[in-house]
Amino acid sequence: MVRAVADVLPGVRRVTLDAAGVGHVHCYLLRGPTGWTLVDTGLGAPGAGAAWREVIGGLDAPLERVVITHMHVDHVGAAAHVAPLSAGPVLEGRLDRQQSDAAYGDGGWPGLLRRHFVDNGLPEREAAAAEASWRAMAGLARPAPTEPLEPGDLVDGWEVLLLPGHADGHIGLLRDGVLVGGDVLLRDITPTIGVWPRCEPDPLAGYLETLERIAELAPRVVLPGHGEPVEDPAGRARETAAHHRARLDEAAAALAPEPRTAAEVSREIWPGDLDPAGRSLAVAEALAHLERLVREGRARGVHGPDGRRRFSPRP
């Protein structure tokens, strides 16, 4: 389950874990004056507790707290396994905690997702397959009770930043030009920006603002949840923003005089055969770009008599 443990910067240790669906996830141990802070926990898969006991048992000082960057299962999933190993609390952004409770609290979230995908054009059979896939993934989430973090808080000298987009309540930790960034900025791919039930209806607007903020802050390195460190964060933020502007143009070009659903637009942008989870992610991301087009005055969005949301170009 633990692929590698490596010191990537003075006082920063990266723990790389297997993560079904995305290959791997990085969690980070940050050395402070009296102990360590763990950022993110990986999946709550069988064996997660034993793996973390071994990693934490090898530290030269106590684990004093755990910080969750965002509520996706590959980042929050093993929180309940790690919490008993920490001398202090599990910390999480206030909004992120609310959405984590909604996603994992009562088991109903995958069903909401199925309805969301149907309402945005996926056939019932594909939506049901997506629901099953997301239900299996949610089964790997073992959240723990958390204490809230607010933007501007300090965690053992690291400043809490609110960095919405990939998740509404996504946070990062910044100190001395190092941003422990979760999934906010990745070196070789772009994080999914999608519209989900009971979440921000225009997440791309927030993400473009986040990218602008990172470009202005210009940290010297971002330590991401996946892939290698981002060594030119300002440049990569500008590249990622340009990618989304190009994707907005693609989404606009995929519209026709006859209104189209996000699922139909997703097949224009990502025409290949995708597994159920992959197609549902494509629908969510297409929807984020379509909703941004509506707010930019480049498209119209309406709910039809069948309840499905459709989009058409605005002259």
Coordinates of C-alpha atoms in Angstrom, one line a residue:
M1 CA 0.0 0.0 0.0
V2 CA 2.9 2.4 0.8
R3 CA 4.9 2.8 -2.4
A4 CA 7.6 5.1 -1.1
V5 CA 8.6 7.4 1.7
A6 CA 11.1 10.2 0.7
D7 CA 12.3 13.5 2.1
V8 CA 11.6 15.9 -0.7
L9 CA 12.6 19.2 1.1
P10 CA 14.2 19.9 4.5
G11 CA 11.5 19.0 7.1
V12 CA 9.1 17.7 4.4
R13 CA 8.6 14.0 3.9
R14 CA 6.4 12.6 1.1
V15 CA 4.5 9.4 1.6
T16 CA 3.2 7.8 -1.6
L17 CA 0.3 5.4 -1.4
D18 CA -1.5 3.2 -3.9
A19 CA -4.9 4.7 -4.9
A20 CA -7.3 2.7 -7.0
G21 CA -8.6 4.7 -10.0
V22 CA -5.8 7.4 -9.9
G23 CA -2.8 5.1 -9.4
H24 CA -1.2 6.9 -6.5
V25 CA -1.6 9.7 -4.0
H26 CA 1.0 11.7 -2.1
C27 CA 0.6 12.7 1.5
Y28 CA 3.0 14.9 3.3
L29 CA 4.6 14.9 6.7
L30 CA 5.7 18.4 7.9
R31 CA 8.3 18.6 10.7
G32 CA 7.7 21.3 13.3
P33 CA 9.5 22.4 16.4
T34 CA 8.0 19.6 18.6
G35 CA 6.5 17.1 16.2
W36 CA 4.9 16.4 12.8
T37 CA 1.8 17.4 10.8
L38 CA 0.4 15.0 8.3
V39 CA -1.4 16.4 5.3
D40 CA -3.9 14.0 3.8
T41 CA -4.3 10.3 4.5
G42 CA -5.0 8.3 1.3
L43 CA -7.7 5.8 0.8
G44 CA -9.4 4.0 3.7
A45 CA -8.6 0.6 2.1
P46 CA -7.9 -2.6 4.0
G47 CA -4.5 -2.4 5.5
A48 CA -4.4 1.5 5.7
G49 CA -4.2 1.5 9.5
A50 CA -1.3 -0.9 9.6
A51 CA 0.5 1.0 6.9
W52 CA 0.2 4.3 8.7
R53 CA 1.2 2.8 12.0
E54 CA 4.4 1.7 10.4
V55 CA 5.1 5.1 8.8
I56 CA 4.2 7.1 11.9
G57 CA 6.1 4.7 14.2
G58 CA 9.2 5.5 12.2
L59 CA 9.1 9.3 13.0
D60 CA 11.5 10.9 15.3
A61 CA 8.8 12.9 17.1
P62 CA 5.0 12.6 17.7
L63 CA 2.4 13.1 15.1
E64 CA 0.7 16.2 16.5
R65 CA -2.1 16.8 14.0
V66 CA -3.6 15.8 10.6
V67 CA -4.8 18.3 8.0
I68 CA -7.2 17.3 5.1
T69 CA -6.8 19.4 1.9
H70 CA -10.2 18.3 0.5
M71 CA -12.9 15.7 0.8
H72 CA -12.2 13.4 -2.1
V73 CA -11.8 9.9 -1.0
D74 CA -8.1 9.5 -2.0
H75 CA -7.3 12.4 0.4
V76 CA -9.7 11.9 3.3
G77 CA -10.4 8.2 3.1
A78 CA -8.0 6.9 5.8
A79 CA -8.6 9.8 8.3
A80 CA -10.3 7.5 10.8
H81 CA -7.4 5.1 10.7
V82 CA -4.8 7.9 11.3
A83 CA -6.7 9.9 13.9
P84 CA -5.9 7.5 16.8
L85 CA -2.2 7.7 15.9
S86 CA -2.2 11.5 16.3
A87 CA -1.7 13.3 19.6
G88 CA -3.9 16.2 18.3
P89 CA -6.9 16.9 16.1
V90 CA -7.8 16.2 12.5
L91 CA -8.2 19.6 10.8
E92 CA -10.3 20.4 7.7
G93 CA -11.8 23.5 6.1
R94 CA -15.3 24.3 7.4
L95 CA -17.0 24.1 4.0
D96 CA -15.1 21.0 3.0
R97 CA -16.2 19.2 6.2
Q98 CA -19.9 20.0 5.4
Q99 CA -19.5 18.5 2.0
S100 CA -17.7 15.5 3.3
D101 CA -20.5 14.8 5.7
A102 CA -23.0 15.1 2.8
A103 CA -21.0 12.7 0.6
Y104 CA -20.1 10.0 3.2
G105 CA -22.5 10.6 6.1
D106 CA -25.6 8.7 5.2
G107 CA -24.8 6.6 2.1
G108 CA -27.1 8.5 -0.1
W109 CA -24.6 10.5 -2.1
P110 CA -24.1 8.0 -5.0
G111 CA -27.9 8.0 -5.6
L112 CA -27.8 11.8 -5.8
L113 CA -25.0 11.4 -8.3
R114 CA -27.1 9.0 -10.4
R115 CA -30.0 11.5 -10.6
H116 CA -27.5 14.3 -11.3
F117 CA -26.0 12.4 -14.3
V118 CA -29.5 11.5 -15.6
D119 CA -30.6 15.1 -15.4
N120 CA -27.6 16.1 -17.4
G121 CA -28.1 13.6 -20.2
L122 CA -26.6 10.3 -19.3
P123 CA -28.9 7.3 -20.1
E124 CA -30.3 5.5 -17.1
R125 CA -28.1 2.4 -17.6
E126 CA -24.9 4.5 -17.8
A127 CA -25.9 6.6 -14.8
A128 CA -26.7 3.4 -12.8
A129 CA -23.2 2.0 -13.7
A130 CA -21.6 5.3 -12.6
E131 CA -23.6 5.2 -9.3
A132 CA -22.2 1.7 -8.6
S133 CA -18.7 2.8 -9.3
W134 CA -19.0 5.9 -7.1
R135 CA -20.6 3.8 -4.4
A136 CA -17.7 1.4 -4.4
M137 CA -15.3 4.3 -4.1
A138 CA -17.2 5.9 -1.3
G139 CA -16.9 2.6 0.6
L140 CA -13.2 3.5 0.9
A141 CA -13.9 6.7 2.8
R142 CA -13.4 6.5 6.6
P143 CA -13.6 10.2 7.6
A144 CA -12.9 11.2 11.2
P145 CA -14.4 14.0 13.3
T146 CA -12.6 17.2 12.5
E147 CA -12.0 20.7 13.8
P148 CA -12.5 23.6 11.4
L149 CA -9.9 25.6 9.6
E150 CA -10.4 29.1 8.2
P151 CA -8.4 30.9 5.5
G152 CA -5.5 32.7 7.2
D153 CA -5.3 30.3 10.1
L154 CA -1.8 29.1 11.0
V155 CA -1.0 25.4 11.4
D156 CA 2.4 25.0 13.1
G157 CA 3.6 28.0 11.1
W158 CA 1.9 27.1 7.8
E159 CA -0.7 29.5 6.5
V160 CA -4.1 28.1 5.4
L161 CA -5.2 29.1 1.9
L162 CA -8.7 28.6 0.5
L163 CA -8.1 27.3 -3.1
P164 CA -11.6 26.4 -4.5
G165 CA -12.2 24.7 -7.9
H166 CA -11.3 21.0 -7.8
A167 CA -13.4 21.0 -4.6
D168 CA -15.4 23.9 -3.2
G169 CA -13.6 23.9 0.1
H170 CA -10.1 22.9 -1.1
I171 CA -7.3 24.3 1.1
G172 CA -3.6 24.3 0.9
L173 CA -0.7 25.1 3.3
L174 CA 1.9 27.8 2.5
R175 CA 5.2 28.6 4.2
D176 CA 8.4 30.1 2.9
G177 CA 7.4 29.7 -0.7
V178 CA 6.3 26.0 -0.4
L179 CA 2.7 25.3 -1.1
V180 CA 1.4 21.9 0.0
G181 CA -1.4 21.9 -2.6
G182 CA -3.4 18.8 -2.6
D183 CA -4.9 18.7 -6.1
V184 CA -5.1 22.4 -6.8
L185 CA -2.2 22.4 -9.3
L186 CA -0.6 19.3 -11.0
R187 CA 2.5 19.3 -13.2
D188 CA 1.5 17.0 -16.0
I189 CA -2.3 16.9 -16.0
T190 CA -5.1 19.2 -15.0
P191 CA -7.4 18.4 -12.0
T192 CA -11.0 17.7 -12.7
I193 CA -13.3 20.8 -12.4
G194 CA -16.8 19.5 -12.3
V195 CA -20.4 20.4 -11.2
W196 CA -21.7 18.1 -8.5
P197 CA -25.0 17.9 -6.6
R198 CA -25.4 20.4 -3.7
C199 CA -22.1 22.1 -4.6
E200 CA -21.0 25.3 -6.3
P201 CA -22.9 25.6 -9.6
D202 CA -20.0 27.5 -11.3
P203 CA -16.8 26.0 -9.9
L204 CA -14.7 27.0 -12.9
A205 CA -15.0 30.7 -12.0
G206 CA -13.6 29.9 -8.6
Y207 CA -10.8 27.8 -10.1
L208 CA -9.8 30.5 -12.5
E209 CA -9.5 32.9 -9.6
T210 CA -7.5 30.3 -7.7
L211 CA -5.1 30.0 -10.6
E212 CA -4.7 33.7 -10.8
R213 CA -4.0 33.9 -7.1
I214 CA -1.3 31.2 -7.4
A215 CA 0.3 33.1 -10.3
E216 CA 0.3 36.2 -8.2
L217 CA 1.7 34.5 -5.1
A218 CA 4.3 32.7 -7.2
P219 CA 5.4 30.1 -4.6
R220 CA 8.7 28.5 -5.5
V221 CA 7.3 25.0 -5.5
V222 CA 3.9 23.2 -5.2
L223 CA 3.9 19.8 -3.6
P224 CA 0.9 18.1 -5.2
G225 CA -1.3 15.1 -4.4
H226 CA -0.3 13.4 -7.6
G227 CA 2.8 13.5 -9.8
E228 CA 6.0 15.3 -9.4
P229 CA 6.5 18.7 -7.6
V230 CA 5.5 21.8 -9.7
E231 CA 8.7 23.8 -9.9
D232 CA 7.2 26.8 -11.8
P233 CA 3.8 27.2 -10.1
A234 CA 3.1 30.6 -11.6
G235 CA 3.8 29.4 -15.1
R236 CA 1.9 26.2 -14.6
A237 CA -1.1 28.1 -13.2
R238 CA -1.1 30.3 -16.3
E239 CA -0.9 27.2 -18.6
T240 CA -3.8 25.6 -16.7
A241 CA -5.9 28.7 -17.0
A242 CA -5.2 28.8 -20.8
H243 CA -6.2 25.1 -21.0
H244 CA -9.6 25.9 -19.5
R245 CA -10.1 28.9 -21.8
A246 CA -9.4 26.6 -24.7
R247 CA -11.8 24.0 -23.3
L248 CA -14.5 26.7 -23.0
D249 CA -14.1 27.4 -26.7
E250 CA -14.4 23.6 -27.4
A251 CA -17.6 23.4 -25.3
A252 CA -19.0 26.4 -27.2
A253 CA -18.1 24.8 -30.5
A254 CA -19.9 21.6 -29.5
L255 CA -23.2 23.4 -29.1
A256 CA -25.8 23.3 -31.8
P257 CA -29.0 25.2 -32.5
E258 CA -30.8 22.2 -31.0
P259 CA -30.1 22.3 -27.3
R260 CA -27.7 19.7 -26.0
T261 CA -27.0 18.1 -22.6
A262 CA -23.7 18.1 -20.9
A263 CA -23.5 14.4 -21.6
E264 CA -23.8 15.0 -25.3
V265 CA -21.2 17.8 -25.2
S266 CA -18.9 15.5 -23.2
R267 CA -18.9 13.0 -26.0
E268 CA -17.8 15.7 -28.5
I269 CA -14.9 16.7 -26.3
W270 CA -14.0 13.2 -25.0
P271 CA -15.3 10.9 -27.8
G272 CA -13.5 7.7 -26.7
D273 CA -15.0 4.8 -24.8
L274 CA -14.7 5.7 -21.1
D275 CA -15.6 3.5 -18.1
P276 CA -18.7 4.6 -16.1
A277 CA -16.7 6.7 -13.6
G278 CA -14.7 8.3 -16.4
R279 CA -17.8 9.2 -18.4
S280 CA -19.4 10.7 -15.3
L281 CA -16.3 12.8 -14.7
A282 CA -16.5 13.9 -18.3
V283 CA -20.1 14.9 -17.9
A284 CA -19.3 16.9 -14.7
E285 CA -16.4 18.7 -16.3
A286 CA -18.4 19.5 -19.5
L287 CA -21.2 20.9 -17.3
A288 CA -18.7 23.1 -15.4
H289 CA -17.6 24.6 -18.7
L290 CA -21.1 25.0 -20.0
E291 CA -22.3 26.8 -16.9
R292 CA -19.3 29.1 -17.2
L293 CA -20.3 29.8 -20.8
V294 CA -23.8 30.7 -19.6
R295 CA -22.4 33.2 -17.1
E296 CA -20.1 34.7 -19.7
G297 CA -23.1 35.2 -22.0
R298 CA -21.9 32.7 -24.6
A299 CA -24.6 30.1 -24.0
R300 CA -28.2 29.6 -22.8
G301 CA -29.1 26.9 -20.3
V302 CA -32.7 25.7 -19.7
H303 CA -34.4 22.8 -18.0
G304 CA -36.7 20.9 -20.4
P305 CA -40.0 19.2 -19.6
D306 CA -38.1 16.0 -18.9
G307 CA -36.1 17.7 -16.2
R308 CA -32.9 17.6 -18.2
R309 CA -30.6 20.6 -18.4
R310 CA -29.7 21.6 -22.0
F311 CA -27.6 24.3 -23.5
S312 CA -27.6 26.1 -26.8
P313 CA -25.4 28.9 -28.2
R314 CA -26.3 32.5 -27.6
P315 CA -26.1 34.6 -30.8

